[in-house]
């Protein structure tokens, strides 16, 4: 949400440590209560960092970032900042929950119980994402999924059921494009992974990811 409002990455760190520094510079150094939850080596590093008071959310998200007029009178800059101040909390135990966020005035105008409480989508093959696939295989799988979705929704016709009002749908054969795409670029990337230090991985695990920032 914060990144959509600002139109950019909130905490553009080059690695986990640099990103942590970016977070505390803007949100402020966490309280001693949070420090106690960290592993000793991580706590030592965090405690030895300079202390930051952080910026106010009025400075992080000024009025100029929000539209002057809104279709909903509740969609005000102050409402957005209030919600962001509860979402962008380093200590996950003090961060606003999803259910609480859905009831917040800035979000509640769009709240639809039928969507929020709907059953999760059925995944026919739960192991599909866990298997190794080539770039071309992924392209084929994605293309097939899109085509099947179009067939299920086009003209309100569900596959395997008669067309309403005698409507006949004709699906011409399609073939995935063979032109270069962004996916092709992934084949040129190295698959070697640099092992992060204990401090990197521990810090990431201890702080819990901020869902609204990267």
GROMACS .gro file of C-alpha atoms in nm:
model
  214
    1UNK     CA    1   0.000   0.000   0.000
    2UNK     CA    2   0.277   0.241   0.094
    3UNK     CA    3   0.465   0.163  -0.225
    4UNK     CA    4   0.154   0.218  -0.436
    5UNK     CA    5   0.103   0.557  -0.276
    6UNK     CA    6   0.465   0.664  -0.314
    7UNK     CA    7   0.515   0.497  -0.649
    8UNK     CA    8   0.842   0.336  -0.545
    9UNK     CA    9   1.016   0.100  -0.305
   10UNK     CA   10   0.994   0.216   0.055
   11UNK     CA   11   1.318   0.066   0.181
   12UNK     CA   12   1.545  -0.001  -0.120
   13UNK     CA   13   1.825  -0.191   0.052
   14UNK     CA   14   2.103  -0.364  -0.137
   15UNK     CA   15   2.095  -0.659   0.107
   16UNK     CA   16   1.927  -0.761   0.433
   17UNK     CA   17   2.158  -0.553   0.650
   18UNK     CA   18   2.135  -0.243   0.434
   19UNK     CA   19   1.758  -0.280   0.418
   20UNK     CA   20   1.739  -0.306   0.796
   21UNK     CA   21   1.933   0.018   0.822
   22UNK     CA   22   1.693   0.185   0.578
   23UNK     CA   23   1.396   0.064   0.784
   24UNK     CA   24   1.518   0.197   1.119
   25UNK     CA   25   1.632   0.526   0.964
   26UNK     CA   26   1.274   0.593   0.854
   27UNK     CA   27   1.064   0.412   1.116
   28UNK     CA   28   1.299   0.457   1.410
   29UNK     CA   29   1.504   0.219   1.622
   30UNK     CA   30   1.280  -0.047   1.783
   31UNK     CA   31   1.224  -0.053   2.157
   32UNK     CA   32   1.431  -0.265   2.404
   33UNK     CA   33   1.135  -0.503   2.439
   34UNK     CA   34   1.177  -0.598   2.074
   35UNK     CA   35   1.555  -0.631   2.111
   36UNK     CA   36   1.506  -0.907   2.369
   37UNK     CA   37   1.340  -1.123   2.104
   38UNK     CA   38   1.649  -1.122   1.883
   39UNK     CA   39   1.926  -1.377   1.884
   40UNK     CA   40   2.233  -1.263   2.080
   41UNK     CA   41   2.453  -1.196   1.776
   42UNK     CA   42   2.177  -1.006   1.599
   43UNK     CA   43   2.087  -0.813   1.913
   44UNK     CA   44   2.448  -0.704   1.955
   45UNK     CA   45   2.459  -0.573   1.599
   46UNK     CA   46   2.125  -0.392   1.626
   47UNK     CA   47   2.208  -0.236   1.963
   48UNK     CA   48   2.541  -0.110   1.831
   49UNK     CA   49   2.379   0.069   1.540
   50UNK     CA   50   2.313   0.444   1.569
   51UNK     CA   51   1.978   0.521   1.730
   52UNK     CA   52   1.716   0.681   1.505
   53UNK     CA   53   1.399   0.858   1.609
   54UNK     CA   54   1.241   0.795   1.268
   55UNK     CA   55   1.024   1.028   1.063
   56UNK     CA   56   0.663   1.119   1.119
   57UNK     CA   57   0.415   0.960   0.880
   58UNK     CA   58   0.317   1.310   0.771
   59UNK     CA   59   0.670   1.344   0.635
   60UNK     CA   60   0.690   0.990   0.495
   61UNK     CA   61   0.351   1.024   0.323
   62UNK     CA   62   0.274   1.395   0.272
   63UNK     CA   63  -0.063   1.521   0.150
   64UNK     CA   64   0.076   1.586  -0.197
   65UNK     CA   65   0.085   1.209  -0.259
   66UNK     CA   66  -0.292   1.181  -0.225
   67UNK     CA   67  -0.567   1.301  -0.461
   68UNK     CA   68  -0.739   1.622  -0.360
   69UNK     CA   69  -1.086   1.482  -0.423
   70UNK     CA   70  -1.209   1.129  -0.358
   71UNK     CA   71  -1.526   0.939  -0.439
   72UNK     CA   72  -1.534   0.837  -0.073
   73UNK     CA   73  -1.511   1.097   0.199
   74UNK     CA   74  -1.326   0.851   0.420
   75UNK     CA   75  -1.040   0.811   0.176
   76UNK     CA   76  -0.836   1.090   0.323
   77UNK     CA   77  -0.463   1.128   0.364
   78UNK     CA   78  -0.497   1.119   0.742
   79UNK     CA   79  -0.685   0.788   0.725
   80UNK     CA   80  -0.421   0.638   0.497
   81UNK     CA   81  -0.138   0.751   0.723
   82UNK     CA   82  -0.314   0.606   1.026
   83UNK     CA   83  -0.343   0.267   0.857
   84UNK     CA   84   0.017   0.277   0.731
   85UNK     CA   85   0.142   0.363   1.079
   86UNK     CA   86  -0.019   0.041   1.203
   87UNK     CA   87   0.107  -0.169   0.913
   88UNK     CA   88   0.467  -0.047   0.900
   89UNK     CA   89   0.560  -0.176   1.244
   90UNK     CA   90   0.888  -0.364   1.288
   91UNK     CA   91   0.761  -0.581   1.574
   92UNK     CA   92   0.520  -0.824   1.408
   93UNK     CA   93   0.337  -0.886   1.738
   94UNK     CA   94   0.231  -0.519   1.743
   95UNK     CA   95   0.148  -0.495   1.374
   96UNK     CA   96  -0.216  -0.466   1.266
   97UNK     CA   97  -0.370  -0.797   1.157
   98UNK     CA   98  -0.538  -0.859   0.823
   99UNK     CA   99  -0.883  -0.878   0.985
  100UNK     CA  100  -0.822  -0.553   1.171
  101UNK     CA  101  -0.696  -0.382   0.857
  102UNK     CA  102  -1.010  -0.485   0.667
  103UNK     CA  103  -1.218  -0.300   0.926
  104UNK     CA  104  -1.007   0.015   0.912
  105UNK     CA  105  -1.199   0.321   0.779
  106UNK     CA  106  -0.956   0.361   0.487
  107UNK     CA  107  -1.023   0.005   0.368
  108UNK     CA  108  -1.370  -0.069   0.500
  109UNK     CA  109  -1.548   0.126   0.224
  110UNK     CA  110  -1.455  -0.159  -0.013
  111UNK     CA  111  -1.507  -0.442   0.235
  112UNK     CA  112  -1.715  -0.727   0.097
  113UNK     CA  113  -1.771  -1.023   0.333
  114UNK     CA  114  -1.840  -1.253   0.039
  115UNK     CA  115  -1.488  -1.187  -0.088
  116UNK     CA  116  -1.307  -1.181   0.245
  117UNK     CA  117  -1.475  -1.498   0.372
  118UNK     CA  118  -1.482  -1.686   0.043
  119UNK     CA  119  -1.325  -2.033   0.043
  120UNK     CA  120  -0.973  -2.051  -0.096
  121UNK     CA  121  -0.941  -2.144  -0.464
  122UNK     CA  122  -0.905  -2.511  -0.536
  123UNK     CA  123  -0.561  -2.607  -0.661
  124UNK     CA  124  -0.589  -2.922  -0.874
  125UNK     CA  125  -0.217  -2.997  -0.856
  126UNK     CA  126  -0.064  -2.866  -0.534
  127UNK     CA  127   0.280  -2.994  -0.630
  128UNK     CA  128   0.289  -2.809  -0.962
  129UNK     CA  129   0.482  -2.512  -0.826
  130UNK     CA  130   0.722  -2.740  -0.641
  131UNK     CA  131   0.839  -2.918  -0.953
  132UNK     CA  132   1.128  -2.800  -1.165
  133UNK     CA  133   1.026  -2.662  -1.504
  134UNK     CA  134   1.213  -2.504  -1.790
  135UNK     CA  135   1.123  -2.152  -1.900
  136UNK     CA  136   0.937  -2.290  -2.202
  137UNK     CA  137   0.741  -2.532  -1.983
  138UNK     CA  138   0.639  -2.249  -1.750
  139UNK     CA  139   0.526  -2.041  -2.048
  140UNK     CA  140   0.319  -2.332  -2.175
  141UNK     CA  141   0.161  -2.394  -1.834
  142UNK     CA  142   0.074  -2.026  -1.786
  143UNK     CA  143  -0.066  -2.000  -2.138
  144UNK     CA  144  -0.278  -2.310  -2.085
  145UNK     CA  145  -0.416  -2.168  -1.759
  146UNK     CA  146  -0.510  -1.838  -1.927
  147UNK     CA  147  -0.684  -2.015  -2.216
  148UNK     CA  148  -0.881  -2.237  -1.979
  149UNK     CA  149  -0.988  -1.933  -1.778
  150UNK     CA  150  -1.106  -1.758  -2.095
  151UNK     CA  151  -1.304  -2.065  -2.197
  152UNK     CA  152  -1.472  -2.081  -1.856
  153UNK     CA  153  -1.571  -1.716  -1.850
  154UNK     CA  154  -1.623  -1.611  -2.212
  155UNK     CA  155  -1.988  -1.518  -2.271
  156UNK     CA  156  -2.071  -1.661  -1.930
  157UNK     CA  157  -2.033  -2.014  -2.064
  158UNK     CA  158  -1.889  -2.281  -1.841
  159UNK     CA  159  -1.714  -2.566  -2.013
  160UNK     CA  160  -1.916  -2.885  -2.011
  161UNK     CA  161  -2.248  -2.700  -1.977
  162UNK     CA  162  -2.491  -2.593  -2.251
  163UNK     CA  163  -2.461  -2.237  -2.378
  164UNK     CA  164  -2.732  -1.998  -2.251
  165UNK     CA  165  -2.985  -1.868  -2.505
  166UNK     CA  166  -2.839  -2.089  -2.771
  167UNK     CA  167  -2.512  -1.898  -2.782
  168UNK     CA  168  -2.240  -2.095  -2.949
  169UNK     CA  169  -1.883  -2.020  -2.861
  170UNK     CA  170  -1.610  -2.100  -3.106
  171UNK     CA  171  -1.257  -2.123  -2.981
  172UNK     CA  172  -0.993  -2.104  -3.246
  173UNK     CA  173  -0.671  -2.290  -3.174
  174UNK     CA  174  -0.407  -2.075  -3.022
  175UNK     CA  175  -0.041  -2.120  -2.978
  176UNK     CA  176   0.187  -1.953  -2.728
  177UNK     CA  177   0.406  -1.686  -2.876
  178UNK     CA  178   0.756  -1.789  -2.961
  179UNK     CA  179   0.884  -1.432  -2.948
  180UNK     CA  180   1.138  -1.345  -2.680
  181UNK     CA  181   0.992  -1.244  -2.345
  182UNK     CA  182   1.101  -1.145  -2.000
  183UNK     CA  183   1.093  -1.511  -1.905
  184UNK     CA  184   1.373  -1.580  -2.152
  185UNK     CA  185   1.598  -1.344  -1.964
  186UNK     CA  186   1.585  -1.568  -1.660
  187UNK     CA  187   1.784  -1.835  -1.840
  188UNK     CA  188   2.081  -1.603  -1.858
  189UNK     CA  189   2.084  -1.539  -1.485
  190UNK     CA  190   2.323  -1.735  -1.271
  191UNK     CA  191   2.166  -1.994  -1.045
  192UNK     CA  192   2.453  -1.977  -0.801
  193UNK     CA  193   2.348  -1.851  -0.466
  194UNK     CA  194   2.574  -1.670  -0.229
  195UNK     CA  195   2.538  -1.799   0.120
  196UNK     CA  196   2.428  -1.518   0.349
  197UNK     CA  197   2.591  -1.467   0.686
  198UNK     CA  198   2.431  -1.582   1.010
  199UNK     CA  199   2.351  -1.221   1.091
  200UNK     CA  200   2.170  -1.172   0.758
  201UNK     CA  201   1.946  -1.477   0.791
  202UNK     CA  202   1.888  -1.437   1.162
  203UNK     CA  203   1.792  -1.072   1.127
  204UNK     CA  204   1.547  -1.150   0.850
  205UNK     CA  205   1.387  -1.432   1.050
  206UNK     CA  206   1.371  -1.239   1.374
  207UNK     CA  207   1.208  -0.925   1.248
  208UNK     CA  208   0.943  -1.097   1.034
  209UNK     CA  209   0.895  -0.948   0.685
  210UNK     CA  210   0.717  -0.617   0.659
  211UNK     CA  211   0.441  -0.714   0.423
  212UNK     CA  212   0.410  -0.368   0.279
  213UNK     CA  213   0.772  -0.292   0.209
  214UNK     CA  214   1.072  -0.441   0.040
   0.00000   0.00000   0.00000
